[in-house]
PDB file of C-alpha atoms in Angstrom:
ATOM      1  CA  UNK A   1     -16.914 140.351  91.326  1.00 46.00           C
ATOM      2  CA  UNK A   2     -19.113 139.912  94.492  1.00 54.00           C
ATOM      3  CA  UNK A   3     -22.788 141.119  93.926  1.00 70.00           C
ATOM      4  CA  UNK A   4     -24.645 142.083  97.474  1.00 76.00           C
ATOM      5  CA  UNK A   5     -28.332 140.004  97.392  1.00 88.00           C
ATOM      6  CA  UNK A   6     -31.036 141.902  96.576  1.00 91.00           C
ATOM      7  CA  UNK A   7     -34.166 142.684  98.731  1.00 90.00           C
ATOM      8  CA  UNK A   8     -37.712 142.003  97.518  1.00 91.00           C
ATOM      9  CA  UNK A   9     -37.992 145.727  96.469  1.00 88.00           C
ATOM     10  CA  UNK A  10     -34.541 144.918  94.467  1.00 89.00           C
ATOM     11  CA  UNK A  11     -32.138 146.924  96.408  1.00 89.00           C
ATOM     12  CA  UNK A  12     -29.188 145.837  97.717  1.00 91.00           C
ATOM     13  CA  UNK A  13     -29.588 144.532 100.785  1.00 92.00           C
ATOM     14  CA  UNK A  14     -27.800 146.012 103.839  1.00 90.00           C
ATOM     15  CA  UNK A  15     -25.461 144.610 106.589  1.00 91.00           C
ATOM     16  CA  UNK A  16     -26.811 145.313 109.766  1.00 90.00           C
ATOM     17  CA  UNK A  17     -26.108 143.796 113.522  1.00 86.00           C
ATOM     18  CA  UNK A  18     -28.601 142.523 115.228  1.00 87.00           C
ATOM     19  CA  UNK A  19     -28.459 144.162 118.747  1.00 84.00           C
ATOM     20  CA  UNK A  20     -31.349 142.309 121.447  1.00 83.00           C
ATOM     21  CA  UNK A  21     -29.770 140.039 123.799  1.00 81.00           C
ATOM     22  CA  UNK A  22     -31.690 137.051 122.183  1.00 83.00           C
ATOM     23  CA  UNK A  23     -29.004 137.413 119.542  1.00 84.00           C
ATOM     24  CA  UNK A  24     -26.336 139.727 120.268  1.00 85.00           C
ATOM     25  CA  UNK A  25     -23.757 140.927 117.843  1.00 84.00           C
ATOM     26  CA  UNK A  26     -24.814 138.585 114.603  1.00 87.00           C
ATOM     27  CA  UNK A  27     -24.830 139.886 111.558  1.00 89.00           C
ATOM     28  CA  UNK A  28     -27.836 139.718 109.121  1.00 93.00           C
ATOM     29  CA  UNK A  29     -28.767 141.014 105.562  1.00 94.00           C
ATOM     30  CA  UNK A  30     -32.128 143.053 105.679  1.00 92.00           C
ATOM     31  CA  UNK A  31     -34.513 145.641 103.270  1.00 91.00           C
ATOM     32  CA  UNK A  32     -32.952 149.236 103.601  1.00 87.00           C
ATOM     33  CA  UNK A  33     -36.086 150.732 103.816  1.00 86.00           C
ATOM     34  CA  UNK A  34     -36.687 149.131 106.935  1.00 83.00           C
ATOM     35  CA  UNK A  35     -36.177 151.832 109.206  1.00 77.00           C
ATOM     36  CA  UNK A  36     -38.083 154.306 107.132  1.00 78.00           C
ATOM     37  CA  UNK A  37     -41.074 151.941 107.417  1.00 79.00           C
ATOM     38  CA  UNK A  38     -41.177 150.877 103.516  1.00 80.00           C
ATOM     39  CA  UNK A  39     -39.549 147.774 103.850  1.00 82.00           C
ATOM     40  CA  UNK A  40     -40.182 144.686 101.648  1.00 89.00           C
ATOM     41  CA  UNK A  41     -39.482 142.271 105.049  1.00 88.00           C
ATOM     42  CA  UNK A  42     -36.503 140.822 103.758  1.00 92.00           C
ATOM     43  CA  UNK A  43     -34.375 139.259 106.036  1.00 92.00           C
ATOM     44  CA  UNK A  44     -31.504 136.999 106.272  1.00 93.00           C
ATOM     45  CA  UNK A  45     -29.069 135.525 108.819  1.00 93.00           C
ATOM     46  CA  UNK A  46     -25.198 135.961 107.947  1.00 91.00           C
ATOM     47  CA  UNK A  47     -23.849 134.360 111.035  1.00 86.00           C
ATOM     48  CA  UNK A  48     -24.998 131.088 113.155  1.00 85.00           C
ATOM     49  CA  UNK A  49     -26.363 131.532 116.102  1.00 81.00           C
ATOM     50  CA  UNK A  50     -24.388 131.611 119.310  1.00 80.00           C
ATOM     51  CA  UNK A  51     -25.979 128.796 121.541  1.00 80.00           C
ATOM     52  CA  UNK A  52     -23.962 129.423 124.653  1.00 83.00           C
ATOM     53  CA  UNK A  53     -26.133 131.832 127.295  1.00 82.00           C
ATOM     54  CA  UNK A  54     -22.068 133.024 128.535  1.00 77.00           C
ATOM     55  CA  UNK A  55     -21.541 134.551 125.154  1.00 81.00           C
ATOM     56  CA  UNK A  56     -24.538 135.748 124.541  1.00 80.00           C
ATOM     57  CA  UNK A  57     -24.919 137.719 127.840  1.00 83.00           C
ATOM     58  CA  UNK A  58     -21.207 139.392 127.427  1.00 82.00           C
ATOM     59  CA  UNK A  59     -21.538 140.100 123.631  1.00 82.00           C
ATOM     60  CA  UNK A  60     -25.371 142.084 125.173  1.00 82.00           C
ATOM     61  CA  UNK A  61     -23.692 143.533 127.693  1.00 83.00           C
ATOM     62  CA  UNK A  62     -20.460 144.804 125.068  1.00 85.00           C
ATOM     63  CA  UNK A  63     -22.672 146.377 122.391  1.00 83.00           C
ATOM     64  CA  UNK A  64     -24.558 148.050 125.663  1.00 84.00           C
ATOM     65  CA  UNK A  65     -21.473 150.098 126.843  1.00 86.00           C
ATOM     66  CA  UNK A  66     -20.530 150.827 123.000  1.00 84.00           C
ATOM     67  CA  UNK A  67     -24.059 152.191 122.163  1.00 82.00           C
ATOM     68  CA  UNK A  68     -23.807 154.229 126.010  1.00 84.00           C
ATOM     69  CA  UNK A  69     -19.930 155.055 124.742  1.00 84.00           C
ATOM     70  CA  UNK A  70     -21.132 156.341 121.472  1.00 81.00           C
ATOM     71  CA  UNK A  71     -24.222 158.287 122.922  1.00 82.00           C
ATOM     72  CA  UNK A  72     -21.876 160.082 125.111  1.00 81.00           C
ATOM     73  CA  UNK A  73     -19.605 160.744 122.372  1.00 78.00           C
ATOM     74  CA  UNK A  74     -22.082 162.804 120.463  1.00 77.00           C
ATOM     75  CA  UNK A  75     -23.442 164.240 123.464  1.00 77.00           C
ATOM     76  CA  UNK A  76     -19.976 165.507 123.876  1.00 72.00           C
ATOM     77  CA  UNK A  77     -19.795 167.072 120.286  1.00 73.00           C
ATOM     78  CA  UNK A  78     -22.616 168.911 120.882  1.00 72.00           C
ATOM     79  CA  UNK A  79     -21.683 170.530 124.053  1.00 74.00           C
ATOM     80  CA  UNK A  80     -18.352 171.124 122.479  1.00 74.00           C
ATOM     81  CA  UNK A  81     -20.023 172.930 119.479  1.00 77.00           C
ATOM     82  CA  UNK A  82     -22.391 175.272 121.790  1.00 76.00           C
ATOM     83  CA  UNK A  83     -19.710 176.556 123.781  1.00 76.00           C
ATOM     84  CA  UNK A  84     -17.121 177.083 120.559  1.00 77.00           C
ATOM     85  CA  UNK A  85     -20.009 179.331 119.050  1.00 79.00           C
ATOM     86  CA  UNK A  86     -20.477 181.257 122.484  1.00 78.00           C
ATOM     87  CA  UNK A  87     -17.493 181.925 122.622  1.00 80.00           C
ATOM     88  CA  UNK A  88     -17.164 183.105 119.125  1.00 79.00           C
ATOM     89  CA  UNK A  89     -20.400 185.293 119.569  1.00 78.00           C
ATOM     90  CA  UNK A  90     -18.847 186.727 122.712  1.00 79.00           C
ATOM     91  CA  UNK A  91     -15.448 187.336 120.472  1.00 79.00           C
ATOM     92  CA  UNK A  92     -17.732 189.244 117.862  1.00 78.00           C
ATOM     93  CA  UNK A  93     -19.347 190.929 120.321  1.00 79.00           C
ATOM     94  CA  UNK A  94     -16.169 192.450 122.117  1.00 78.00           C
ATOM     95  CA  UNK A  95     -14.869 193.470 118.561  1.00 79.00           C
ATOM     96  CA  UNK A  96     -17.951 194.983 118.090  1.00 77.00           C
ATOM     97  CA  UNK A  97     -17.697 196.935 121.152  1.00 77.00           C
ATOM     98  CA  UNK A  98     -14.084 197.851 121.004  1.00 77.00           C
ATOM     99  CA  UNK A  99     -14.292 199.339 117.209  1.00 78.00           C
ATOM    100  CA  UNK A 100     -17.434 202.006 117.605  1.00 74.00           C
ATOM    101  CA  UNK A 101     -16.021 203.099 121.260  1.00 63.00           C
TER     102      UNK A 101
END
């Protein structure tokens, strides 16, 4: 059985992707309570570093269009989700209208 390494606050430590183009796309192990601002600083590398510039620069520009990609995405859901409850306020509304005339 695999145990995750701890943190200095003694959680498990999370998998997370490192995303500047100083080092795209490598993995490291860091505090969970990082991005709440509670974080213990732990940090750790999983991968070696990429020392070509060519990789680097396409693995920046790749996680680029997936962030814009997934952006989009939810952007999409939203809009999607506005006009299904228009239209299902507008349904109600005709009902409405059609059973007290």
């Amino acid at each position: 059985m695999r145990k995750e390494p701890l943190c200095y606050c003694g959680l498990a430590a999370d998998l997370k992707m490192s995303r500047p183009p100083t080092n795209p796309g490598r993995r490291f192990l860091g505090c969970r309570r990082y991005e709440i601002g509670e974080g213990c600083g732990f940090f750790r590398w999983v991968d070696p570093a990429i020392e070509e510039e060519h990789y680097k620069t396409l693995l920046a520009a790749l996680i680029k269009k997936s962030d814009r990609f997934h952006c989009q995405r939810r952007q999409g859901r939203s809009k999607f989700k506005v006009a299904a409850i228009i239209i299902a306020v507008v349904v109600v509304l005709m009902l409405a209208i059609m059973l007290f005339v």
